[in-house]
Short mmCIF file of C-alpha atoms in Angstrom, two decimals:
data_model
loop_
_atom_site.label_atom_id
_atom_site.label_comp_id
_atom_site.label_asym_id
_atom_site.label_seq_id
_atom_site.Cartn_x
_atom_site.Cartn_y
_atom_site.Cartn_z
CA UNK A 294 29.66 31.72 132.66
CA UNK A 295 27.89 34.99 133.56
CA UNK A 296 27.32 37.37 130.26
CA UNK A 297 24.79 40.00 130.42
CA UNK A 298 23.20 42.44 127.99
CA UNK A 299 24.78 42.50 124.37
CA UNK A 300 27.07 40.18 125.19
CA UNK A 301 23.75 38.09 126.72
CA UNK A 302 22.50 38.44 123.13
CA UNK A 303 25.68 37.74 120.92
CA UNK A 304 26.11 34.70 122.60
CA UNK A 305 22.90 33.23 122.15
CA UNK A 306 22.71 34.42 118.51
CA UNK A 307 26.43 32.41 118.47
CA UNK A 308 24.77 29.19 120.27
CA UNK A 309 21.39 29.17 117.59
CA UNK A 310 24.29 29.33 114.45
CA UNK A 311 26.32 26.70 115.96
CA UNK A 312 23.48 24.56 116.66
CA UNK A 313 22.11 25.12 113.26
CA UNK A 314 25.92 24.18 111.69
CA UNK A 315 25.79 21.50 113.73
CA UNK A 316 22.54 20.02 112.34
CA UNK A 317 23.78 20.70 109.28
CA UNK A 318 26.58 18.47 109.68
CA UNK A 319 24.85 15.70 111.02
CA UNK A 320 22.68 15.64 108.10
CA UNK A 321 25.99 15.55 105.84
CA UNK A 322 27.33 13.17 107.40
CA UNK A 323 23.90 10.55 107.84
CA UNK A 324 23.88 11.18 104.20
CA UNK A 325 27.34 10.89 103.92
CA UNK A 326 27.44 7.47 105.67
CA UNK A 327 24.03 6.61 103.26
CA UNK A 328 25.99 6.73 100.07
CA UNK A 329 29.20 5.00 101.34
CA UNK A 330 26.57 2.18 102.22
CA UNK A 331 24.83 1.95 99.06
CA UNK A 332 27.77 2.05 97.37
CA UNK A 333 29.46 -1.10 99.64
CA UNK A 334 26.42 -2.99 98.71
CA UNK A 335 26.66 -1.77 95.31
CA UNK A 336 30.32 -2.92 94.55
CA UNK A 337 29.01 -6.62 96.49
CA UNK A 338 26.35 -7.06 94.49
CA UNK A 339 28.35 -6.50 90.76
CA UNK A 340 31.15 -8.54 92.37
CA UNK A 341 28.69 -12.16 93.04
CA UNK A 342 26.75 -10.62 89.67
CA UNK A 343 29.49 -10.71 87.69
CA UNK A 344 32.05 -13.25 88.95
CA UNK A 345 28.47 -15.18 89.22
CA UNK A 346 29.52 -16.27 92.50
CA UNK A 347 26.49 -18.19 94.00
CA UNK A 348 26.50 -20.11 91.07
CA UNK A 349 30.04 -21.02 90.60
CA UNK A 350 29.91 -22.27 94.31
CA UNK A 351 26.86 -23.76 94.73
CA UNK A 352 23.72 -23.12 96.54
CA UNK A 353 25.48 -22.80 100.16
CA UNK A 354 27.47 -19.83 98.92
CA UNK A 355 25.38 -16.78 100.39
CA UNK A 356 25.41 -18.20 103.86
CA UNK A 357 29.35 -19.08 103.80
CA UNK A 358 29.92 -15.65 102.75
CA UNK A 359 27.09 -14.53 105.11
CA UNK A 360 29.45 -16.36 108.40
CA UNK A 361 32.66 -15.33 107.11
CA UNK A 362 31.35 -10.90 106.79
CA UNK A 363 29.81 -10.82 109.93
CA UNK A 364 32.88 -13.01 111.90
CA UNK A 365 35.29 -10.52 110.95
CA UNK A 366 32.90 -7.58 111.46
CA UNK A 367 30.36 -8.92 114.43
CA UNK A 368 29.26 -5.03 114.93
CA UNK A 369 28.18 -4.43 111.56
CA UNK A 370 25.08 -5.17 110.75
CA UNK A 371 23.86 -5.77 106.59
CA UNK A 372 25.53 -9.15 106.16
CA UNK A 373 22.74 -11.54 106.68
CA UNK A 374 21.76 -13.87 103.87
CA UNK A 375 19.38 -11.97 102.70
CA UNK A 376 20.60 -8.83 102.78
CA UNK A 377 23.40 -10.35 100.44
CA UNK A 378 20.84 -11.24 98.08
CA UNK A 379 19.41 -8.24 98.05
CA UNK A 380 22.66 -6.56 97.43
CA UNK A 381 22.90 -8.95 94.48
CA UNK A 382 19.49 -8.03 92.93
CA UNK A 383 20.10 -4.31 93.77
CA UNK A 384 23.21 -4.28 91.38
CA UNK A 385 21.08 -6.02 88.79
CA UNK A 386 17.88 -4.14 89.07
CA UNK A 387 19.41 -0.44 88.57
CA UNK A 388 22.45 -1.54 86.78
CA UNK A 389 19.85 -1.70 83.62
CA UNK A 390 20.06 2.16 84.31
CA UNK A 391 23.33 2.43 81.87
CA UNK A 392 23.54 6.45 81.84
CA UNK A 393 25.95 5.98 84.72
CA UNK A 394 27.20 2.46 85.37
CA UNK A 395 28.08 0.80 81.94
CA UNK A 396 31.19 3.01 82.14
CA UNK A 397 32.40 0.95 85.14
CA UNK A 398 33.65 -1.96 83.36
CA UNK A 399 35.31 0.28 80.58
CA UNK A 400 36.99 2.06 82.46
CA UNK A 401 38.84 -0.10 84.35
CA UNK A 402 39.89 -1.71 81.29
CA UNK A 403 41.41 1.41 79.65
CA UNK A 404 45.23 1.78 79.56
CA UNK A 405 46.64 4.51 81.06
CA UNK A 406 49.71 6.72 80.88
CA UNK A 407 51.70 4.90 83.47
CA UNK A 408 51.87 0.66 84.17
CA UNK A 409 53.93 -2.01 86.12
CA UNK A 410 53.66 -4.13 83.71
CA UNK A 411 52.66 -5.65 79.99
CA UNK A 412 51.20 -8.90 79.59
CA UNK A 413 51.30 -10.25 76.72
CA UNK A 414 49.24 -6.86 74.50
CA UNK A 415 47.24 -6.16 77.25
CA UNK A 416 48.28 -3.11 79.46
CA UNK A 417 47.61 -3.22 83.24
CA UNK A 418 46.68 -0.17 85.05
CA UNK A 419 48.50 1.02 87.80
CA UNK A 420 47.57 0.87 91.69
CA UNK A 421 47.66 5.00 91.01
CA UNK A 422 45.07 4.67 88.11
CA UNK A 423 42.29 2.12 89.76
CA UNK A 424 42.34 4.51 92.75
CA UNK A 425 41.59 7.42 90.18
CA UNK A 426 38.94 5.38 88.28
CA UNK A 427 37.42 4.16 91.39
CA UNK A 428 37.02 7.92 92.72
CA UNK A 429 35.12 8.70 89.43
CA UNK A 430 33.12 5.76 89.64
CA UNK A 431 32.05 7.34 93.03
CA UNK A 432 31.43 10.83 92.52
CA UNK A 433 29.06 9.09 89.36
CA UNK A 434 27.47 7.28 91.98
CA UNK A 435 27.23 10.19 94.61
CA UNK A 436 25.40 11.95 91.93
CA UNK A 437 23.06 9.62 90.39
CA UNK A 438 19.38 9.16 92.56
CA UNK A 439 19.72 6.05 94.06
CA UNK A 440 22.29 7.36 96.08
CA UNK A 441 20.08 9.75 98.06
CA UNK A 442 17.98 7.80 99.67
CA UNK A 443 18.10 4.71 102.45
CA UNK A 444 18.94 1.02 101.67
CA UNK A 445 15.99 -0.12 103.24
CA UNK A 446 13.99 2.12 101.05
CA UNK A 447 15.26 0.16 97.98
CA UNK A 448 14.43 -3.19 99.13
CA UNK A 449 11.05 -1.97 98.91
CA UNK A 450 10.96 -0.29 95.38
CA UNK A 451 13.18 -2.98 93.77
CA UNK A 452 11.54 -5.99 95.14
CA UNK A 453 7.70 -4.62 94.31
CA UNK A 454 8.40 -2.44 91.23
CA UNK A 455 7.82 -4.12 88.10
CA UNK A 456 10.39 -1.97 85.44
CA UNK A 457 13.13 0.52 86.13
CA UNK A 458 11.09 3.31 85.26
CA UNK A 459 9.20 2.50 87.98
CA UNK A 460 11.71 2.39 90.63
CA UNK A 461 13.10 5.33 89.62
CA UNK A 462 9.81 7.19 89.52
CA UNK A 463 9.22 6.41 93.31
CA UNK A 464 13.32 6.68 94.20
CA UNK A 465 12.78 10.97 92.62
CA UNK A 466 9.58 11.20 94.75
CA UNK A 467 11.02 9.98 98.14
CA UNK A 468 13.97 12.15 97.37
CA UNK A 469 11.13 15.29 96.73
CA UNK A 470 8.79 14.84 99.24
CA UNK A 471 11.22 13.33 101.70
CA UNK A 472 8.87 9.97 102.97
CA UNK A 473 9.31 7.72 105.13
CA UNK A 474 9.40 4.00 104.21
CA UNK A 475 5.85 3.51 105.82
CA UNK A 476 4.60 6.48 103.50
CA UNK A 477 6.61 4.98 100.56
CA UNK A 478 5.27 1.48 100.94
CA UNK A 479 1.70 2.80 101.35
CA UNK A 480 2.22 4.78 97.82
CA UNK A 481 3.61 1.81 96.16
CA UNK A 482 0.44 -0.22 97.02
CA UNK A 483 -1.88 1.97 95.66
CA UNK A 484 0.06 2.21 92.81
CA UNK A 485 0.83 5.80 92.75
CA UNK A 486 2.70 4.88 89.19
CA UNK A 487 0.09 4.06 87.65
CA UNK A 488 -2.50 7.05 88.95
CA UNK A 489 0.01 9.51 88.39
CA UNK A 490 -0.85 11.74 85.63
CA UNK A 491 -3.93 9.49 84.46
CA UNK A 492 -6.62 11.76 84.38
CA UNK A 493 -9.06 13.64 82.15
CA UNK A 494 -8.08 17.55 81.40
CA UNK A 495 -8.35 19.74 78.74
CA UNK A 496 -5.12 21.54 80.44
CA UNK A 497 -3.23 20.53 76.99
CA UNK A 498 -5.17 22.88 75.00
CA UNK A 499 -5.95 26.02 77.86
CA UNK A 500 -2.72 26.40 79.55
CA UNK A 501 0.74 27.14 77.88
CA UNK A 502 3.03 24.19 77.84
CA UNK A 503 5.15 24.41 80.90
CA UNK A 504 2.13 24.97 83.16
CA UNK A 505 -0.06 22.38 81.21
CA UNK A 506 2.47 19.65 81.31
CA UNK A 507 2.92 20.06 85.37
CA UNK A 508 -0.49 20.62 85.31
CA UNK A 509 -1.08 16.92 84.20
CA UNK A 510 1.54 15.36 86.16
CA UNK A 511 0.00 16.22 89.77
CA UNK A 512 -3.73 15.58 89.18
CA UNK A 513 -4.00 11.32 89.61
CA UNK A 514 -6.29 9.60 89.11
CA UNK A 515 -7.28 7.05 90.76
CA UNK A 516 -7.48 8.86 94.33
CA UNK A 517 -6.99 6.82 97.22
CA UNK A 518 -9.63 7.59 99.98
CA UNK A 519 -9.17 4.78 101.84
CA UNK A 520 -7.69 6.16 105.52
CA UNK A 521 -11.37 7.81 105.83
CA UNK A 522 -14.12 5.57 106.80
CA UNK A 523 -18.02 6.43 106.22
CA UNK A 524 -21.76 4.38 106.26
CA UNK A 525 -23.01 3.31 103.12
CA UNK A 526 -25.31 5.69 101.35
CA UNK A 527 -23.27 8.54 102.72
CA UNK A 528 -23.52 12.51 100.79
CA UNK A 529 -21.32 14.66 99.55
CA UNK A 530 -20.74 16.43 102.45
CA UNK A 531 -19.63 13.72 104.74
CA UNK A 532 -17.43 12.93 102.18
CA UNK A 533 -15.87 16.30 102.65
CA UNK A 534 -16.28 16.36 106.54
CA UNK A 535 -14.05 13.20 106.74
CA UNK A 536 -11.87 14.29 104.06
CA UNK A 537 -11.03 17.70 106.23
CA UNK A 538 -11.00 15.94 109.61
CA UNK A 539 -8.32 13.66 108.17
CA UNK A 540 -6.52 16.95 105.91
CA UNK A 541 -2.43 15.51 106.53
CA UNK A 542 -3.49 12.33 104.78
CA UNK A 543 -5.38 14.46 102.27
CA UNK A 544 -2.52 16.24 101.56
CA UNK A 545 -0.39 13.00 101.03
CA UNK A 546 -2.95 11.87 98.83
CA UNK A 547 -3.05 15.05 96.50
CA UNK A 548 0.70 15.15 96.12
CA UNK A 549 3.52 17.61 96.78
CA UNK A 550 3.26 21.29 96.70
CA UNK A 551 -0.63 21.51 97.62
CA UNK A 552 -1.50 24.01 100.32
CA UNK A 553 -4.78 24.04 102.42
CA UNK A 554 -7.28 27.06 101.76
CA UNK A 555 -10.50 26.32 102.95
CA UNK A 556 -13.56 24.10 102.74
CA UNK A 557 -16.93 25.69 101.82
CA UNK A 558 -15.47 28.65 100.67
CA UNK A 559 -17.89 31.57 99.76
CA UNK A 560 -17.74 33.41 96.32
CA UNK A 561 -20.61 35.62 95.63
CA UNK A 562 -21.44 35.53 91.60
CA UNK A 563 -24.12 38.20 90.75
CA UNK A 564 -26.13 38.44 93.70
CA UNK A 565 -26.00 34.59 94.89
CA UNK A 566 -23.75 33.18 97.43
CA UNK A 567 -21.99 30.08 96.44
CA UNK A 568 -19.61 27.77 98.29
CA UNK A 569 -16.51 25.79 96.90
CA UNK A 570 -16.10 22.51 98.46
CA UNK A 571 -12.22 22.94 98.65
CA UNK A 572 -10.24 25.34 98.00
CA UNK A 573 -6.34 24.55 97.74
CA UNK A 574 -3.33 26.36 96.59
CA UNK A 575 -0.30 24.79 94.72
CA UNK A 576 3.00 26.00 95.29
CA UNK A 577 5.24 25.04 92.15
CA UNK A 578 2.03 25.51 89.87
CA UNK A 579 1.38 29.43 91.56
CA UNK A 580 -2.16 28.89 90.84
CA UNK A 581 -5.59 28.10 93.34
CA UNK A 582 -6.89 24.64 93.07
CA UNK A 583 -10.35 23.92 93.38
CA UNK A 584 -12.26 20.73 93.85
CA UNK A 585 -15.47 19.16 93.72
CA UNK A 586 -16.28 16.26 95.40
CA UNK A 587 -19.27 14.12 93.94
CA UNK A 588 -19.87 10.69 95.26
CA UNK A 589 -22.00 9.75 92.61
CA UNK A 590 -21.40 9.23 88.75
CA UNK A 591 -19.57 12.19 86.42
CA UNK A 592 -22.03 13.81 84.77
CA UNK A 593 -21.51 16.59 82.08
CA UNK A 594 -23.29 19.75 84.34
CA UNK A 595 -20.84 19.08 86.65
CA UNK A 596 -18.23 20.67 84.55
CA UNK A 597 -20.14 23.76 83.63
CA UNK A 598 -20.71 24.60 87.45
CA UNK A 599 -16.95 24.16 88.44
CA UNK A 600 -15.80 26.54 85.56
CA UNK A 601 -17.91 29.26 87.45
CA UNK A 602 -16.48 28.32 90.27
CA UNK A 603 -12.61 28.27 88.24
CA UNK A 604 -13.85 32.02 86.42
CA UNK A 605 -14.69 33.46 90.29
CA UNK A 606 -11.59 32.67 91.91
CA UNK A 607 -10.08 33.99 88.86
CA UNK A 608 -11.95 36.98 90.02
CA UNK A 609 -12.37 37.83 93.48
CA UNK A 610 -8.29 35.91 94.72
CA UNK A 611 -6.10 35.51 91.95
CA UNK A 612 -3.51 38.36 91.59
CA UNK A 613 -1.67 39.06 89.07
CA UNK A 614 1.24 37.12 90.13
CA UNK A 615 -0.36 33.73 89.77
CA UNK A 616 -1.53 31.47 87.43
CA UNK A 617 -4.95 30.78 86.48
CA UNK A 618 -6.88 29.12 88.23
CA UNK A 619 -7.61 24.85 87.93
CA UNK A 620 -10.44 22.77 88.13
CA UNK A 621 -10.65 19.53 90.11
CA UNK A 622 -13.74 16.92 90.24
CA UNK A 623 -12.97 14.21 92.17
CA UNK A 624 -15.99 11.54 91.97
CA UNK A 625 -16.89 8.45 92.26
CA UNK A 626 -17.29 7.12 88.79
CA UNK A 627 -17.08 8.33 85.12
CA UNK A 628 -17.77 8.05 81.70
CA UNK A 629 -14.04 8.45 80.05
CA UNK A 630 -16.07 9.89 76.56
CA UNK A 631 -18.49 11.73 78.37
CA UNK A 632 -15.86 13.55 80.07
CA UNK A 633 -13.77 14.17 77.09
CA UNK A 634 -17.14 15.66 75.47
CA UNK A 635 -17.60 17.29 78.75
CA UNK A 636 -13.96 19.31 78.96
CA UNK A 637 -13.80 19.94 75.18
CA UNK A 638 -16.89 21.93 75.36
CA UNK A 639 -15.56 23.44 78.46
CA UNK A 640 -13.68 27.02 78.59
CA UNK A 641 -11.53 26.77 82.40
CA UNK A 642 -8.61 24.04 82.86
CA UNK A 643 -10.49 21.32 84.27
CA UNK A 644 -9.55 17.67 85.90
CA UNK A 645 -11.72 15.25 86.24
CA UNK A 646 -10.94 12.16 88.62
CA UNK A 647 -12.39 9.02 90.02
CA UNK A 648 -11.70 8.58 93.79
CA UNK A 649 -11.34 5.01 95.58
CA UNK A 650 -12.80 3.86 98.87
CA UNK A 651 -13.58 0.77 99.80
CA UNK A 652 -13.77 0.80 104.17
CA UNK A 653 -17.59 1.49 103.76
CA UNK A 654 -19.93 0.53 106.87
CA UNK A 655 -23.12 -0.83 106.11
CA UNK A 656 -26.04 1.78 106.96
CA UNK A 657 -27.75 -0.66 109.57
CA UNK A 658 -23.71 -1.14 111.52
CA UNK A 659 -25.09 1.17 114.58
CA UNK A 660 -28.20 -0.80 115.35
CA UNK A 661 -26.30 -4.06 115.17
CA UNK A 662 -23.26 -2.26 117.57
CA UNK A 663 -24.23 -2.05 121.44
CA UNK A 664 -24.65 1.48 122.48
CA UNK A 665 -22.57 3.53 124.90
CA UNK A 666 -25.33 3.42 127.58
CA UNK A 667 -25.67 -0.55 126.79
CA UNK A 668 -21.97 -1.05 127.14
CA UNK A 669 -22.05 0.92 130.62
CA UNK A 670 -24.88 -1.07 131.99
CA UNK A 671 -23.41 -4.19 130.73
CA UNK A 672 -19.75 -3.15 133.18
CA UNK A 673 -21.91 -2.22 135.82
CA UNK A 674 -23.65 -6.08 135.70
CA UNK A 675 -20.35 -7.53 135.95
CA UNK A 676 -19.04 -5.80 138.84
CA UNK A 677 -22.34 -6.67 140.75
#
């Protein structure tokens, strides 16, 4: 095919929408196919739940039914033993999540306006009716979170999350942020739960309540600063060297919505240059983030420096379209009272965070390692 000028361009505008259609589709139907998984494996596990299967036929049960799935589909994959047991304890685990499931069992045991038959005073529903029921039950299920993200990605928040609450927190942030399961795992072991939320601000009383409240939920604390690696004593600064050389993971770390700035960024206050240690900006909060890093103990002056830090931005980048300005210290130890002394006395929104790291090198590890030179020498020996 031979096109030339506007035609030249119409067609390749054509091509970029159909390929962009096309994508979309694709992602439709993966997510498409996700749901109509999740929700085979849901209806398997409240079936052996229920009916109580394995324990009506013994301990052999899972691996008869395991034989008898994947004979009569050998290109499917999902029926191994313990995928069927997983199935099992994902019915039970999020089935505690009533809001959408406990109407299951009622409605299938409503009458309805039409029946084949009456037993006795009970009404059965007709072949009509389950199929209406069962489409409800589906666009219930279609809707609810667990539905939006992968199967595998539940065995790992059901089998290592300890309450429903839990689960759910990490299902709404893989659905957010999009992870991976590598990136999901890795936030479940360092108990992102748990950090979530946990530190020290005085947001509550200087920031109106929508801002405060999201304010609260993105600053963690602990941080976990272990995918850097540095000799023990190390400074502030090589802190913040690794911490920028290694800025993706950083970014994991901090949580959703924070956007890169700058590291030593100048303000001038009066007629003294100073220099931020980072300077971030968050997307859903509108505001600039900045953070101290201290690798020693919290103390109180600490707080007093980074709300001149908090007033300058305020200053010299926010416009009027943003929020103010937060506070971050990150360090490596506190004093919970001497903080809360600290930020009450304090007039800027201010954080106040311990941070985690534990691959430390001792300070003698280069002496004891052979050096480049040494290592050459030592290959040149050999080949001699």
């Amino acid at each position: 095919m031979n096109v030339d000028g506007q035609h030249s361009d119409d067609y390749r505008q054509w091509l970029t929408d159909l390929k962009l259609r096309i994508r979309h589709s694709q992602i439709k139907a993966a997510v498409k196919v996700n749901t109509e998984l999740l929700h085979l494996y849901w209806d398997l596990g409240k079936d052996i739940a229920t009916r109580q299967l394995d324990a009506a036929w013994g301990s052999g049960f899972f691996e008869q039914l395991s034989r008898d799935l994947r004979s009569e589909f050998p290109h499917l994959k999902g029926f191994s033993v313990v995928n069927l047991t997983y199935c099992k304890r994902f019915y039970l685990f999020y089935s505690e999540d009533v809001k959408i499931f406990q109407q299951l069992a009622r409605k299938l045991h409503q009458p309805g306006e039409e029946f084949i038959h009456q037993v006795g005073e009970e009404l059965q529903p007709t072949v009509n009716q389950h199929n209406i029921i069962f489409r409800q039950v589906a666009e219930e299920f279609e809707s609810h979170p667990i539905s939006q993200i992968p199967w595998r990605h539940h065995v790992e928040i059901f089998t290592k999350c300890k309450t429903l609450k839990e689960a759910l927190f990490y299902v709404q942030k893989t659905i957010e942020n999009g992870w991976s399961r590598a990136v999901l795992m890795n936030f479940i072991e360092a108990d992102l739960y748990a950090a979530q939320g946990k530190a020290l601000t005085n947001f509550s009383r200087l920031l109106p309540a929508p801002q405060s409240d999201l304010a609260n939920e993105i600053i963690k604390d602990p941080y976990n600063f272990d995918f850097i690696t540095l000799t023990e004593p190390y400074r502030e600064r090589e802190l913040e060297d690794a911490l920028t050389e290694n800025i993706t993971k950083f970014l994991v770390e901090l949580g959703q919505g924070f956007a890169y700035v700058g590291r030593q960024v100048p303000v001038k206050i009066g007629d003294t240059e100073r220099f931020i240690d980072l300077l971030f900006y968050h997307l859903e909060l509108r505001c600039f983030v900045v953070i101290e890093l201290k690798a020693t103990k919290f103390e109180a002056e600490y707080t007093g420096k980074l709300g001149l830090y908090v007033s300058a931005i305020n200053h010299q980048r926010k416009k009027p379209i943003d929020n103010p300005t937060l506070g971050m210290i990150i360090c490596k130890t506190k004093d919970n009272i001497e903080v809360e002394y600290s930020l009450e006395s304090s007039s800027q929104p201010i954080g106040v965070s311990e941070y985690k790291l534990s691959k430390l090198l001792p300070d003698n590890y280069k002496s004891v390692l052979p050096s480049i030179e040494e290592i050459e020498a030592g290959l040149k020996s050999i080949k001699n």
